[in-house]
CSV table of C-alpha atoms and ligand atoms in Angstrom, one decimal:
chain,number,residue,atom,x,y,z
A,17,UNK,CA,13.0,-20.8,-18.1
A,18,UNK,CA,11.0,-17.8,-19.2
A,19,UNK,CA,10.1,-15.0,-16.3
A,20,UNK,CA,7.6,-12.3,-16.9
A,21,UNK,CA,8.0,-8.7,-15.4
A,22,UNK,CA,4.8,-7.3,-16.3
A,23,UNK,CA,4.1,-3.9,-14.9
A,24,UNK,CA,1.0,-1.6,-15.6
A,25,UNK,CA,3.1,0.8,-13.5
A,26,UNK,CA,7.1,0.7,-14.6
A,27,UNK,CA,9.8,0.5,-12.5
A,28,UNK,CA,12.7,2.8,-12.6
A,29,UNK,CA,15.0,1.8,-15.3
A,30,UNK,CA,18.0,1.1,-13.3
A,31,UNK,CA,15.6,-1.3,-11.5
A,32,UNK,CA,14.4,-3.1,-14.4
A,33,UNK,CA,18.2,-3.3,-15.2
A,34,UNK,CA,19.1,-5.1,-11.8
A,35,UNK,CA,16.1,-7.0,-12.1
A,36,UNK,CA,17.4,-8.6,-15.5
A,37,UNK,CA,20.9,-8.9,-14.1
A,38,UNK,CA,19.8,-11.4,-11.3
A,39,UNK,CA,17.4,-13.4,-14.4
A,40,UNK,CA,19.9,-13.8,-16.4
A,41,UNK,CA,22.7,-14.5,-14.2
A,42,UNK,CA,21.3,-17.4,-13.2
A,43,UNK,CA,20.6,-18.7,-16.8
A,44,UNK,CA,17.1,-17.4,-17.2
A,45,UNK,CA,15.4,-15.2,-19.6
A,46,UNK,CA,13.5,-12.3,-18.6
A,47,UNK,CA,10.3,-11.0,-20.7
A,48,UNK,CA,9.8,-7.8,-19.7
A,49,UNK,CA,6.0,-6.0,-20.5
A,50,UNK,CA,5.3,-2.6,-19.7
A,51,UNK,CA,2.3,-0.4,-19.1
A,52,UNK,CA,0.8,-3.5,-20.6
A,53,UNK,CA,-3.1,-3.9,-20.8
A,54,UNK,CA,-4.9,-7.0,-19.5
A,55,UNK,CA,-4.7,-8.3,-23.0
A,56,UNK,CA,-1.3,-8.4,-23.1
A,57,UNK,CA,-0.4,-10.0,-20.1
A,58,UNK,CA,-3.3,-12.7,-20.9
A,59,UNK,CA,-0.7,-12.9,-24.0
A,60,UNK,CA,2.5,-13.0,-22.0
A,61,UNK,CA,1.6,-15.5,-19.2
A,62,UNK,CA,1.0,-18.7,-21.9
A,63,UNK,CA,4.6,-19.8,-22.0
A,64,UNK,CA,6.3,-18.7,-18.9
A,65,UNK,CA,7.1,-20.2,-15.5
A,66,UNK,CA,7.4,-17.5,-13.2
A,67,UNK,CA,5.6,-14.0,-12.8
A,68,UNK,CA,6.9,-10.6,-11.4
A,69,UNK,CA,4.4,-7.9,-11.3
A,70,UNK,CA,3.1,-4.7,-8.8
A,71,UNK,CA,-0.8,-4.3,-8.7
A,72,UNK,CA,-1.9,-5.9,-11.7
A,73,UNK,CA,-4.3,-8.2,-11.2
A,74,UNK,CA,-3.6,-11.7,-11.4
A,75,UNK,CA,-7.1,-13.3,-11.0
A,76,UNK,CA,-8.4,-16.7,-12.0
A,77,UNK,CA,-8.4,-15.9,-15.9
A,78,UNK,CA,-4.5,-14.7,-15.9
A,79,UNK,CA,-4.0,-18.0,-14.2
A,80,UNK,CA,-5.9,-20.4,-16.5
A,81,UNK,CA,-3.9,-18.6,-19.3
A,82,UNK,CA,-0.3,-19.9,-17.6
A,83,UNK,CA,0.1,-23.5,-18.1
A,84,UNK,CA,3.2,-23.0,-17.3
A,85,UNK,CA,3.7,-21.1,-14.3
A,86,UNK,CA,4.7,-22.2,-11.3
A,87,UNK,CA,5.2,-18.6,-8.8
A,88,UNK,CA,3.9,-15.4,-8.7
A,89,UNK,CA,5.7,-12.3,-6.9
A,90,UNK,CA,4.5,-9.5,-6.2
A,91,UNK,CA,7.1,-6.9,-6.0
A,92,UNK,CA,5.4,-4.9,-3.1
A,93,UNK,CA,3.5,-6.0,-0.1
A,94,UNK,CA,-0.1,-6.4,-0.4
A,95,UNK,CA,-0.8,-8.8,-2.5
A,96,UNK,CA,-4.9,-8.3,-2.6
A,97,UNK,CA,-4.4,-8.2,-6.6
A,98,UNK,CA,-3.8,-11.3,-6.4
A,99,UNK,CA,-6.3,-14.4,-6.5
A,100,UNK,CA,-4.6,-16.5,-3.9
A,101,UNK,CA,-7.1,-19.6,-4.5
A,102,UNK,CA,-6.8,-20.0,-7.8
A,103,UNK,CA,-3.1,-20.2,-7.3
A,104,UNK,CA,-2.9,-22.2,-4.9
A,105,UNK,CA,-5.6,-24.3,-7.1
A,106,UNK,CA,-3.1,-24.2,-9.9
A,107,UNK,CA,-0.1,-25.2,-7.4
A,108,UNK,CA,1.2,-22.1,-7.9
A,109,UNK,CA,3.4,-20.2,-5.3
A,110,UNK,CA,2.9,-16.5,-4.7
A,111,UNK,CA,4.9,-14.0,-2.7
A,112,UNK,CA,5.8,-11.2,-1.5
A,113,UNK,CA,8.3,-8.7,-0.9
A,114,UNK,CA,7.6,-7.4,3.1
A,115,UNK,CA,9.5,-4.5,3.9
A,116,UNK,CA,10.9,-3.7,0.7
A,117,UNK,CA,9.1,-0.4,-0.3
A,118,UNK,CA,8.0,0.8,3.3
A,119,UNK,CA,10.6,3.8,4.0
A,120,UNK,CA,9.1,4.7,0.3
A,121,UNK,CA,5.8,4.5,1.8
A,122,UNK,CA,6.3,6.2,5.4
A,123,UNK,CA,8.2,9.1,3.5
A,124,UNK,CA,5.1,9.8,1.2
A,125,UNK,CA,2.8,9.8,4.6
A,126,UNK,CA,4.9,13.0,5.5
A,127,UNK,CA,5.1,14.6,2.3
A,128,UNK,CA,1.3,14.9,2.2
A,129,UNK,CA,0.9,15.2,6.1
A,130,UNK,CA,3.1,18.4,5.3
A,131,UNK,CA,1.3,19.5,2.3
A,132,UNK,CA,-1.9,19.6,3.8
A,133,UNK,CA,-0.9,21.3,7.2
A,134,UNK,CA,1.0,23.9,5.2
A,135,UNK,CA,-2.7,24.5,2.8
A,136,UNK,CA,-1.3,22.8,-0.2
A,137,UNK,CA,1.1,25.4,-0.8
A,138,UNK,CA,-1.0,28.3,-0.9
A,139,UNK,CA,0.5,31.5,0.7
A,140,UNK,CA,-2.3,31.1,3.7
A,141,UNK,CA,-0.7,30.2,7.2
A,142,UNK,CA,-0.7,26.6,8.2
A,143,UNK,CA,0.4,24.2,11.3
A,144,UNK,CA,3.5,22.3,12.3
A,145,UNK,CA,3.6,18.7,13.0
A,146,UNK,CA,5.8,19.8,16.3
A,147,UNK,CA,4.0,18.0,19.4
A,148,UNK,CA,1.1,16.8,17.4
A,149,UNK,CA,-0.1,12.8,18.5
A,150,UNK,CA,-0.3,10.7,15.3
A,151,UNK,CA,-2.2,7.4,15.4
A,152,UNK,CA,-0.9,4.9,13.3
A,153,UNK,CA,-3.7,2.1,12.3
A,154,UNK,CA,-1.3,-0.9,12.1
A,155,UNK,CA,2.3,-1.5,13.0
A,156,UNK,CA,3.5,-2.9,10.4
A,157,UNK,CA,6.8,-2.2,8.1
A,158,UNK,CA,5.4,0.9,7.2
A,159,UNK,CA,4.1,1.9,10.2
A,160,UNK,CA,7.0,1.1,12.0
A,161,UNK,CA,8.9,3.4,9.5
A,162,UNK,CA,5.8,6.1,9.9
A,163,UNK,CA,7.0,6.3,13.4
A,164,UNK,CA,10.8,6.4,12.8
A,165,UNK,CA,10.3,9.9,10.7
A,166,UNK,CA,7.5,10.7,13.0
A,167,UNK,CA,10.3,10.9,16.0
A,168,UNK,CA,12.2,13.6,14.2
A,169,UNK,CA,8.9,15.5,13.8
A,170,UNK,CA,8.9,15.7,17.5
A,171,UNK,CA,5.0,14.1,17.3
A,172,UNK,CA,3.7,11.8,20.1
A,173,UNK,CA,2.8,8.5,18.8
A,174,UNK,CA,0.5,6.0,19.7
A,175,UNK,CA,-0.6,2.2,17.2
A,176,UNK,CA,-2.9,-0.2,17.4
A,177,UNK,CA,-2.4,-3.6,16.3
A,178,UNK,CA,-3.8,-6.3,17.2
A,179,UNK,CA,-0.8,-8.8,15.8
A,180,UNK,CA,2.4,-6.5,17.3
A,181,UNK,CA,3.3,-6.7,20.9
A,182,UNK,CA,3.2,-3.8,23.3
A,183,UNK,CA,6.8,-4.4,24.0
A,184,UNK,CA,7.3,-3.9,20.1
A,185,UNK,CA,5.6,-0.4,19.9
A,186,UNK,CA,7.3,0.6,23.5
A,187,UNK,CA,10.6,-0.2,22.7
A,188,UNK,CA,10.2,2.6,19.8
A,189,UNK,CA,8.9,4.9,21.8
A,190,UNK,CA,5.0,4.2,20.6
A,191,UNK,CA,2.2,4.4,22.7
A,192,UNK,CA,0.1,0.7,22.2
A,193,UNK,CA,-3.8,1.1,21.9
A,194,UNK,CA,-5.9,-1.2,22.0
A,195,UNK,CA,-9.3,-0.2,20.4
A,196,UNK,CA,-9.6,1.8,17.5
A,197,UNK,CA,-12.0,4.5,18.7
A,198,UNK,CA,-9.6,5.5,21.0
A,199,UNK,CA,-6.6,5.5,17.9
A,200,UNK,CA,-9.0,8.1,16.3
A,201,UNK,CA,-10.7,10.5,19.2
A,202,UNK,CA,-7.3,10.9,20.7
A,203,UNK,CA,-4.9,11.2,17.7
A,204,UNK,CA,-4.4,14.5,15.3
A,205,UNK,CA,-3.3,12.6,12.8
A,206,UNK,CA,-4.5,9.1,12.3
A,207,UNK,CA,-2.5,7.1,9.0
A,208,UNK,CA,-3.7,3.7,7.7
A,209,UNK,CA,-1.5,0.8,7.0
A,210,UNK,CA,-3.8,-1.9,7.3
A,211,UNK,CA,-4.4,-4.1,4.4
A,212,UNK,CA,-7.5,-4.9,2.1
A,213,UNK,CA,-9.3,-7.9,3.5
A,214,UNK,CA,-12.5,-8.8,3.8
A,215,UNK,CA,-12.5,-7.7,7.4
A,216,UNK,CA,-11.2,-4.6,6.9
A,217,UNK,CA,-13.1,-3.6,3.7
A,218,UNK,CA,-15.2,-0.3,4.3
A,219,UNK,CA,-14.0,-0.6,7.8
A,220,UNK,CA,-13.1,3.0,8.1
A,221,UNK,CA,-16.2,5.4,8.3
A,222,UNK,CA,-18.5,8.0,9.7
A,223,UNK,CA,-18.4,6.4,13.1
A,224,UNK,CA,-14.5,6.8,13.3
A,225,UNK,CA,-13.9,9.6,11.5
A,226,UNK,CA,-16.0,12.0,13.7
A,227,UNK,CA,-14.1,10.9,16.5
A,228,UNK,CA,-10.7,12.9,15.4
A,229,UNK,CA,-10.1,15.7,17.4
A,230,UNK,CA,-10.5,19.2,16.0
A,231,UNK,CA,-8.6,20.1,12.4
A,232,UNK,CA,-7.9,16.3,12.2
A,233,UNK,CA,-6.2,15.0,9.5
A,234,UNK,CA,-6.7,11.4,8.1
A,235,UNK,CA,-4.3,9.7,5.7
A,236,UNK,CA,-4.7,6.9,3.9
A,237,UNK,CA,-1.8,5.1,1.9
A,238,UNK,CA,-3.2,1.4,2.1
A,239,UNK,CA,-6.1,0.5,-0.3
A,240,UNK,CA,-8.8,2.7,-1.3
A,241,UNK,CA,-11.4,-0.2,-0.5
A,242,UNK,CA,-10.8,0.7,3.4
A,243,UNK,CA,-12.8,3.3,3.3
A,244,UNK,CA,-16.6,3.8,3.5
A,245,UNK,CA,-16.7,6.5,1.0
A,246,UNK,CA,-20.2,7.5,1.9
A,247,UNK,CA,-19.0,7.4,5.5
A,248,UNK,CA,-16.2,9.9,5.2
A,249,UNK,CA,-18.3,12.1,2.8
A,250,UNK,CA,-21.0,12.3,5.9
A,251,UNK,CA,-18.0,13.4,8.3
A,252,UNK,CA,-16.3,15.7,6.1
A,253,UNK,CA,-19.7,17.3,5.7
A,254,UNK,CA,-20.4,17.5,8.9
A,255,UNK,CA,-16.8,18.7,10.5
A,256,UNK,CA,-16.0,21.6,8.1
A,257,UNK,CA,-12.2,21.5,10.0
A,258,UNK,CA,-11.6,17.5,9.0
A,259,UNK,CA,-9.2,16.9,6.0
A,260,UNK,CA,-8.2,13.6,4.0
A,261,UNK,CA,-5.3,13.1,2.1
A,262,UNK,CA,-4.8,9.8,0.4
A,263,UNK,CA,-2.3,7.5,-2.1
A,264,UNK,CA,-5.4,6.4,-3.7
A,265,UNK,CA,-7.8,8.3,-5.5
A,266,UNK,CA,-11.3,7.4,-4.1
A,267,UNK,CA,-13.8,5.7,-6.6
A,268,UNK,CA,-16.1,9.0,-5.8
A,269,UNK,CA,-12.7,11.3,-6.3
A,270,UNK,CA,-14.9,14.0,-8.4
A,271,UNK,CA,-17.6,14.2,-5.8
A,272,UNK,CA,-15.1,14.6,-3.2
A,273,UNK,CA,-13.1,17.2,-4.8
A,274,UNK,CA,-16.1,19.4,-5.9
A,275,UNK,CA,-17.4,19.3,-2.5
A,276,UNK,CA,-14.1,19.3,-0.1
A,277,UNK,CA,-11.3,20.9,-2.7
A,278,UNK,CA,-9.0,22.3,-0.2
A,279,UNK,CA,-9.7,19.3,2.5
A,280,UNK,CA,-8.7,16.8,0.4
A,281,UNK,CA,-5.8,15.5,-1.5
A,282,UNK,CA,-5.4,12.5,-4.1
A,283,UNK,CA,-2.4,11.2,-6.3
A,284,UNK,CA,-3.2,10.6,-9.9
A,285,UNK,CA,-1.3,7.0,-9.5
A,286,UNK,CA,-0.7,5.5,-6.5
A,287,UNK,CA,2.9,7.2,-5.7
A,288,UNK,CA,3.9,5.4,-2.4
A,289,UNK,CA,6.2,2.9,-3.8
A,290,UNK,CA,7.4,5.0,-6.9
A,291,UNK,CA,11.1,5.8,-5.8
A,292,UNK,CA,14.0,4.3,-7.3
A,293,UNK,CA,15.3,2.6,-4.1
A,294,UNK,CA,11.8,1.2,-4.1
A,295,UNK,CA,11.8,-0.2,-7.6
A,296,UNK,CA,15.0,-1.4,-7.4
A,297,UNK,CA,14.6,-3.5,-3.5
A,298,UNK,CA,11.0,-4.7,-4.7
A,299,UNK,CA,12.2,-5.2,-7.7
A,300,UNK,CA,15.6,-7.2,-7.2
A,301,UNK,CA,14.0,-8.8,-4.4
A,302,UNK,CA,11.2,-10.6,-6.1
A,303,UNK,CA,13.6,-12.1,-8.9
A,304,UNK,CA,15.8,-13.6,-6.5
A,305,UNK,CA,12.9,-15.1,-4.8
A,306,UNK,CA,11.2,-15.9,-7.9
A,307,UNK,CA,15.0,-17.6,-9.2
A,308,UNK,CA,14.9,-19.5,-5.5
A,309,UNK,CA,11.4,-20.6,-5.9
A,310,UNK,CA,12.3,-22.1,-9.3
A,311,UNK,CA,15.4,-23.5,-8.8
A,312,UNK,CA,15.6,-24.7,-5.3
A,313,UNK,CA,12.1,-24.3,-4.2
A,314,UNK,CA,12.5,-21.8,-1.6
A,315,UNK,CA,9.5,-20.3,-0.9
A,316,UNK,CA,10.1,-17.9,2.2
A,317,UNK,CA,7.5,-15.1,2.2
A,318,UNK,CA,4.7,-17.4,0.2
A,319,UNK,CA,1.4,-16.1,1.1
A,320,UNK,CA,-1.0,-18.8,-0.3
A,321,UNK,CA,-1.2,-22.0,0.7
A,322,UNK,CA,0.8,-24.6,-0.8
A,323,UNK,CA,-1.3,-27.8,-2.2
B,18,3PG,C1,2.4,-2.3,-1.8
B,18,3PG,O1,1.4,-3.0,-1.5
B,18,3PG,O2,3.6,-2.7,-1.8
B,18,3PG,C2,2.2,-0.9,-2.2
B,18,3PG,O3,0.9,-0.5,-2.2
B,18,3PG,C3,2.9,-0.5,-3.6
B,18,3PG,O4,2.1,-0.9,-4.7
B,18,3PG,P1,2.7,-0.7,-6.2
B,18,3PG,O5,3.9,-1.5,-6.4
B,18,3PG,O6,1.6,-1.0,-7.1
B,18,3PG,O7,3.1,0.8,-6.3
């Protein structure tokens, strides 16, 4: 049987190694397409059975173009690239990975939390994170890790999720809250882990943002599509002291950058999961569940339904 690793975004080469070592020890080939355009991996589905790819988006076209296929994983954990429907549709299985890239994730919070507090590096005197509260919007495995490195900050932490016990959240030292206004007028720092669903599209916005406390810092390393872009525009207007930092560059990047260029941050590519320890337990996970899937029909972590 034929598996497709098709990544827009490569992995780290000693991932794509261990990702071909689990293939083809158990007697499968591996196709491997990177940076690939749509095109291409229109081209590379048609004679394969199972698919391993990041954020590239595997809609209903991709699909119809895979006779063959039988699972999808998605090395990573949100798997909104994905058009779960047609899948299931199609009878095919898709997964993902939960938990694999988080610590990548919760690290990269930091790394721009710190950026930003320290002026982006330039020579002007900043803040310390040092008794700060930090409001984590869903706890999560990345949120969870947000407030493992959080605890060695010395910051007061506090979560909201609706789907995680208190007990959860008090057992790591993390204040539970339990309405989101209150996450964002009573939190310095206030990072997003929720994922991209209808629900929760545009769900972040003026309303909210205003609410942060003075010299409030939002960070955003969950989908772009969370945000109400006019929204946070309005509020970063309006509150000179607010700052955003995010993992995703905004659709209206240029406006924001012209307007706010010291308050806000972007990453060319998303960065979050782009660590070698990431690659390689995204990656090595999402062959062995795509070599379960086809050989014994394991299908722990399937996120569609099955037909
Ligand atoms: C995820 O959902 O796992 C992260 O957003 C990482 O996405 P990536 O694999 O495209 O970097």
């Amino acid at each position: 049987m034929k598996i497709l690793v098709f990544t827009e975004k490569p992995f780290a080469p000693a991932a794509v190694k261990a990702i071909q070592n689990v293939i083809n020890a158990a007697g499968e080939d591996m196709v491997l397409v990177e940076r690939g355009t749509r095109q291409d991996l229109l081209q590379a589905v048609r004679d394969v059975e199972g698919l391993i790819v990041r954020s590239d988006i595997v809609d209903e076209e991709v699909i119809a173009s895979a006779p063959k296929l039988k699972v999808v994983v998605r090395a990573g954990a949100g798997y909104d690239n994905i058009d779960l429907k047609a899948a299931t549709d199609h009878g095919i299985c898709v997964m993902n990975t939960p938990g694999q890239n988080s610590n990548a994730v919760a690290e990269l919070v930091f790394g721009m939390i710190v950026m930003m507090c320290r002026n982006k590096y330039n020579g002007t005197s900043g803040s310390e994170l040092k008794g700060k509260s930090l409001g984590i919007y869903a706890f999560g495995q990345v949120g969870r890790n947000v407030a493992r490195i959080a605890k060695g900050f010395g910051m007061n932490i506090k979560a909201l999720d609706v789907f995680v016990a208190d007990d959860v959240m008090i057992e790591q030292d993390v204040i539970p809250v339990h309405d989101v206004n209150v996450l964002f007028s009573e939190n310095d720092f206030v990072s997003l882990h929720i994922p991209a669903t209808p629900e929760t599209k545009h769900s972040i916005g003026y309303d909210l943002i205003v609410k942060m406390p003075k010299n409030g810092v939002l960070v955003n390393t969950a989908r772009k599509e969370i945000i109400d872009e006019d929204g946070l525009l309005k509020a970063l207007e309006e509150r000179p002291d607010l700052r955003y930092v995010s993992d995703i560059k905004p659709d209206k990047a240029e406006e924001f950058e012209k307007r706010f260029a010291e308050r806000v941050f972007f990453t060319p590519k998303k960065m979050g999961a782009q660590t070698g320890e990431a690659n390689f337990n995204a990656g090595v996970a999402a062959a062995e569940q795509t070599i379960a899937y086809l050989k014994d029909g394991c299908n722990k972590y399937q996120v569609n339904k099955c037909k």
